[in-house]
Coordinates of C-alpha atoms and ligand atoms in Angstrom, one line a residue:
M1 CA -58.2 223.1 2.5
S2 CA -54.8 223.1 0.8
N3 CA -54.5 222.7 -2.9
K4 CA -51.8 220.0 -2.4
Q5 CA -54.4 217.6 -1.1
P6 CA -55.4 214.8 -3.4
I7 CA -58.4 214.5 -5.6
G8 CA -60.4 211.4 -4.6
F9 CA -62.1 209.0 -7.0
F10 CA -64.4 206.1 -6.4
D11 CA -66.2 203.6 -8.7
S12 CA -67.8 200.2 -8.2
G13 CA -64.5 198.8 -9.6
V14 CA -61.8 199.3 -12.1
G15 CA -64.0 201.0 -14.8
G16 CA -63.7 204.5 -13.4
T17 CA -59.9 204.4 -14.2
S18 CA -61.0 205.2 -17.8
V19 CA -62.1 208.6 -16.5
W20 CA -59.3 208.9 -13.9
K21 CA -56.8 208.6 -16.8
E22 CA -58.4 211.5 -18.6
V23 CA -58.2 213.6 -15.4
V24 CA -54.6 212.7 -14.8
Q25 CA -53.7 213.6 -18.4
L26 CA -55.4 216.9 -18.2
L27 CA -54.2 217.8 -14.7
P28 CA -50.7 216.1 -14.4
H29 CA -49.7 218.0 -11.3
E30 CA -52.6 216.8 -9.2
N31 CA -52.2 214.0 -6.6
T32 CA -55.0 211.4 -6.6
I33 CA -56.4 208.5 -4.6
Y34 CA -58.6 206.0 -6.5
L35 CA -60.9 203.5 -4.8
A36 CA -62.0 200.5 -6.8
D37 CA -64.9 199.0 -4.8
S38 CA -64.6 195.8 -6.8
A39 CA -65.7 193.7 -3.8
H40 CA -69.2 195.2 -4.3
A41 CA -69.3 195.3 -8.1
P42 CA -71.5 195.5 -10.0
Y43 CA -73.4 198.4 -8.4
G44 CA -75.7 198.4 -11.5
R45 CA -78.0 195.7 -10.2
K46 CA -78.3 196.9 -6.6
P47 CA -81.2 199.0 -5.2
K48 CA -80.6 202.7 -4.9
E49 CA -80.4 202.6 -1.0
E50 CA -77.6 200.1 -1.1
I51 CA -75.7 202.1 -3.8
T52 CA -76.0 205.2 -1.6
Q53 CA -74.6 203.3 1.5
L54 CA -71.6 202.1 -0.6
C55 CA -71.1 205.7 -1.8
I56 CA -71.1 207.0 1.8
K57 CA -68.5 204.4 2.8
N58 CA -66.2 205.3 -0.1
T59 CA -66.7 209.1 0.5
E60 CA -65.9 208.8 4.2
Y61 CA -62.6 207.0 3.4
L62 CA -61.6 209.6 0.9
L63 CA -62.4 212.4 3.3
S64 CA -60.4 210.7 6.0
R65 CA -57.5 210.9 3.6
G66 CA -58.0 214.7 3.2
C67 CA -59.4 214.7 -0.4
K68 CA -60.1 218.3 -1.5
L69 CA -62.6 217.2 -4.2
I70 CA -64.3 213.9 -5.0
A71 CA -64.9 212.6 -8.5
V72 CA -67.5 209.9 -8.9
P73 CA -66.6 208.3 -12.3
C74 CA -69.5 205.9 -12.0
N75 CA -72.7 206.6 -13.8
T76 CA -74.7 204.3 -11.5
A77 CA -73.4 206.0 -8.4
T78 CA -73.8 209.5 -9.8
T79 CA -77.3 209.0 -11.1
N80 CA -78.5 207.3 -7.9
S81 CA -76.6 208.9 -5.1
I82 CA -74.7 212.1 -6.0
A83 CA -77.6 214.4 -4.8
Y84 CA -77.4 212.7 -1.4
L85 CA -73.6 213.1 -1.2
R86 CA -73.8 216.8 -2.2
E87 CA -76.4 217.4 0.4
H88 CA -74.5 215.8 3.2
Y89 CA -70.8 216.6 2.6
D90 CA -69.1 220.0 2.1
V91 CA -66.5 218.9 -0.4
P92 CA -67.2 219.5 -4.1
F93 CA -68.4 216.4 -6.0
I94 CA -67.9 215.8 -9.8
G95 CA -70.3 213.2 -11.3
I96 CA -70.6 211.5 -14.6
E97 CA -73.7 211.0 -16.7
P98 CA -74.2 209.4 -20.2
A99 CA -73.4 211.9 -23.0
I100 CA -76.9 211.9 -24.3
K101 CA -77.0 215.5 -25.3
P102 CA -74.1 215.6 -27.9
A103 CA -75.4 212.3 -29.4
A104 CA -78.9 213.6 -29.7
L105 CA -77.8 217.0 -31.1
N106 CA -75.5 215.4 -33.7
S107 CA -77.5 212.4 -34.8
K108 CA -78.4 212.4 -38.5
T109 CA -80.5 209.2 -38.5
G110 CA -82.5 210.4 -35.5
K111 CA -81.7 207.2 -33.6
I112 CA -79.2 206.9 -30.8
G113 CA -78.2 203.9 -28.7
I114 CA -77.4 204.0 -25.0
L115 CA -75.6 201.2 -23.3
A116 CA -75.6 201.4 -19.5
T117 CA -76.3 199.5 -16.3
Q118 CA -79.8 198.8 -15.1
G119 CA -79.3 201.1 -12.2
T120 CA -78.4 204.0 -14.4
L121 CA -81.2 203.4 -16.9
T122 CA -83.9 203.2 -14.2
S123 CA -82.6 206.2 -12.2
E124 CA -84.6 209.4 -11.9
L125 CA -81.7 211.6 -12.9
F126 CA -81.1 209.6 -16.1
N127 CA -84.7 209.7 -17.1
K128 CA -84.8 213.5 -16.5
T129 CA -81.8 214.1 -18.7
Q130 CA -83.1 211.7 -21.3
K131 CA -86.5 213.5 -21.5
A132 CA -84.8 216.9 -21.7
F133 CA -82.5 216.0 -24.7
T134 CA -84.2 213.4 -26.8
K135 CA -87.4 215.0 -27.9
D136 CA -86.4 214.8 -31.5
V137 CA -84.6 211.4 -31.5
N138 CA -85.5 207.8 -30.8
T139 CA -83.3 206.2 -28.1
I140 CA -82.6 202.5 -28.0
E141 CA -81.5 201.6 -24.4
I142 CA -79.8 198.4 -23.6
V143 CA -78.5 197.1 -20.3
G144 CA -75.0 195.8 -20.6
T145 CA -75.6 192.7 -18.5
G146 CA -72.4 190.8 -17.8
I147 CA -69.9 193.3 -19.3
V148 CA -68.8 194.8 -16.0
E149 CA -68.2 191.3 -14.5
L150 CA -65.9 190.3 -17.3
I151 CA -63.9 193.6 -17.2
E152 CA -63.6 193.1 -13.4
A153 CA -62.3 189.6 -14.0
G154 CA -59.6 191.0 -16.4
K155 CA -61.3 189.6 -19.5
K156 CA -61.9 192.8 -21.5
D157 CA -60.3 191.3 -24.6
A158 CA -61.5 187.7 -24.2
E159 CA -63.5 185.7 -26.8
E160 CA -66.2 185.5 -24.0
M161 CA -66.6 189.2 -24.2
R162 CA -66.9 189.2 -28.0
D163 CA -69.6 186.5 -27.7
L164 CA -71.5 188.6 -25.1
L165 CA -71.2 191.8 -27.2
V166 CA -72.5 190.1 -30.3
G167 CA -75.8 189.6 -28.5
I168 CA -75.9 192.9 -26.8
T169 CA -75.2 194.9 -30.0
E170 CA -77.8 193.2 -32.1
P171 CA -80.7 195.6 -31.3
F172 CA -78.4 198.5 -32.1
M173 CA -77.5 196.9 -35.5
I174 CA -81.1 196.6 -36.6
S175 CA -82.3 199.9 -35.4
G176 CA -80.0 202.1 -37.6
I177 CA -78.4 204.2 -34.8
D178 CA -75.5 206.5 -35.8
Y179 CA -74.4 207.3 -32.2
L180 CA -73.8 204.9 -29.3
V181 CA -73.5 206.5 -25.9
L182 CA -71.4 204.5 -23.4
G183 CA -73.2 205.1 -20.1
C184 CA -70.9 203.2 -17.8
S185 CA -67.3 204.0 -17.0
H186 CA -66.3 200.4 -17.5
Y187 CA -67.3 200.5 -21.2
P188 CA -64.5 202.6 -22.7
Y189 CA -62.4 199.5 -22.2
I190 CA -64.5 197.6 -24.8
K191 CA -64.9 200.5 -27.2
D192 CA -62.6 199.0 -29.8
M193 CA -64.5 195.7 -29.7
L194 CA -67.8 197.4 -30.0
Q195 CA -66.6 199.5 -32.9
E196 CA -65.5 196.3 -34.7
L197 CA -69.0 194.8 -34.2
L198 CA -71.0 197.9 -35.2
P199 CA -71.2 199.5 -38.6
S200 CA -68.4 202.0 -39.1
K201 CA -70.8 204.9 -39.4
V202 CA -71.7 204.5 -35.7
K203 CA -69.8 206.9 -33.5
I204 CA -69.2 205.7 -30.0
I205 CA -68.9 208.4 -27.3
D206 CA -68.3 208.5 -23.6
S207 CA -68.1 211.2 -21.0
G208 CA -64.5 210.8 -19.7
A209 CA -63.0 214.0 -21.3
A210 CA -66.0 216.0 -20.2
V211 CA -65.5 214.9 -16.6
A212 CA -61.8 215.9 -16.8
R213 CA -62.8 219.4 -18.1
Q214 CA -65.4 219.8 -15.4
T215 CA -62.8 218.8 -12.7
L216 CA -60.4 221.5 -14.0
H217 CA -63.3 224.0 -14.0
I218 CA -64.3 223.2 -10.4
L219 CA -60.7 223.2 -9.1
K220 CA -60.2 226.7 -10.6
E221 CA -63.5 227.9 -9.2
F222 CA -62.7 226.8 -5.7
N223 CA -59.1 227.9 -6.0
L224 CA -57.9 224.4 -5.4
L225 CA -55.6 223.8 -8.4
N226 CA -52.3 222.2 -7.3
A227 CA -49.5 224.7 -8.0
Q228 CA -46.7 222.2 -7.5
K229 CA -44.1 221.8 -10.3
E230 CA -43.5 218.1 -9.9
M231 CA -45.9 215.5 -11.4
G232 CA -48.7 214.2 -9.2
S233 CA -48.5 210.9 -7.3
H234 CA -51.3 208.4 -7.5
E235 CA -52.5 205.8 -5.0
L236 CA -55.0 203.3 -6.3
Y237 CA -56.7 200.8 -4.1
S238 CA -58.8 197.7 -4.8
N239 CA -60.7 195.7 -2.1
H240 CA -60.8 192.7 -4.4
N241 CA -58.4 192.3 -7.3
P242 CA -55.5 194.8 -7.4
K243 CA -53.9 192.9 -10.3
V244 CA -56.6 193.9 -12.7
L245 CA -56.4 197.5 -11.5
D246 CA -52.7 197.5 -12.0
V247 CA -52.9 196.2 -15.6
L248 CA -55.5 198.7 -16.6
T249 CA -53.5 201.7 -15.3
Q250 CA -50.0 200.7 -16.3
E251 CA -49.5 203.6 -18.8
I252 CA -49.6 206.1 -15.9
D253 CA -46.3 206.5 -14.2
S254 CA -45.9 207.3 -10.5
R255 CA -48.9 205.2 -9.5
K256 CA -49.0 202.7 -6.7
V257 CA -51.6 200.0 -6.7
S258 CA -52.4 198.1 -3.5
Y259 CA -55.0 196.0 -1.8
L260 CA -57.1 197.8 0.8
D261 CA -59.9 196.5 2.9
F262 CA -62.4 199.3 2.8
Ligands
DGL301 N1 -68.8 201.7 -13.7 C1 -70.1 202.0 -13.2 C2 -70.9 202.9 -14.0 O1 -70.3 203.8 -14.6 C3 -70.8 200.9 -12.6 C4 -70.9 199.5 -13.1 C5 -71.5 198.6 -12.2 O2 -70.9 198.4 -11.1 O3 -72.6 198.1 -12.4 O4 -72.1 202.7 -14.1

């Protein structure tokens, strides 16, 4: 395995680019390939077996392109299927999980909110993590029904989104949380809107930076850091709507966004 080979990423759609950007910023010399499986979004309402089959398809493509490491910036895919992937493929995998631990440790009101997909909130891995870190706090878990669909449709800033979020945030408003954990990689794209709707004392956290740090750590451990001097190049593929993928990633230079039937 050469350290010049790309890092592969896949998500149910465009949301994982919120994490991909953190990785690209921390590791600017790495080459990357990103798969937005938007044709099958949302994963969050699919059964575990189907999510795993989609993860296998995405992984096989990334491996066929010689990826040296695969990041799965999708909470739903990680919590349901990363154990299977790690068991069946030799390449290292980096997953993402809701940042429950820092929220629980830092909460002063003893109440934290978690916004995630149904698939994540019902997964075994999520429930295990939740049990381990929330003994002393109450958690208010809400499924973000409809958010992923609007982001995939390029409507992250639309009035429709605001209307949807007013309803979704209501239980958080009345429960007195002081931390809101974003448990879906699409949600950082609506962080500002959520912050406007929630009391200003509520801190909203996601796991993107932690995934980037973990990627650096694993690349070092496996001696896979790209030593090239030039900046990395980035290929991003969508099997549904490359335009939305293009708009969300425009601040990163040297990227190429295309349609791919995968
Ligand atoms: N972005 C994904 C996540 O982090 C999945 C959203 C979905 O497809 O339901 O959970």
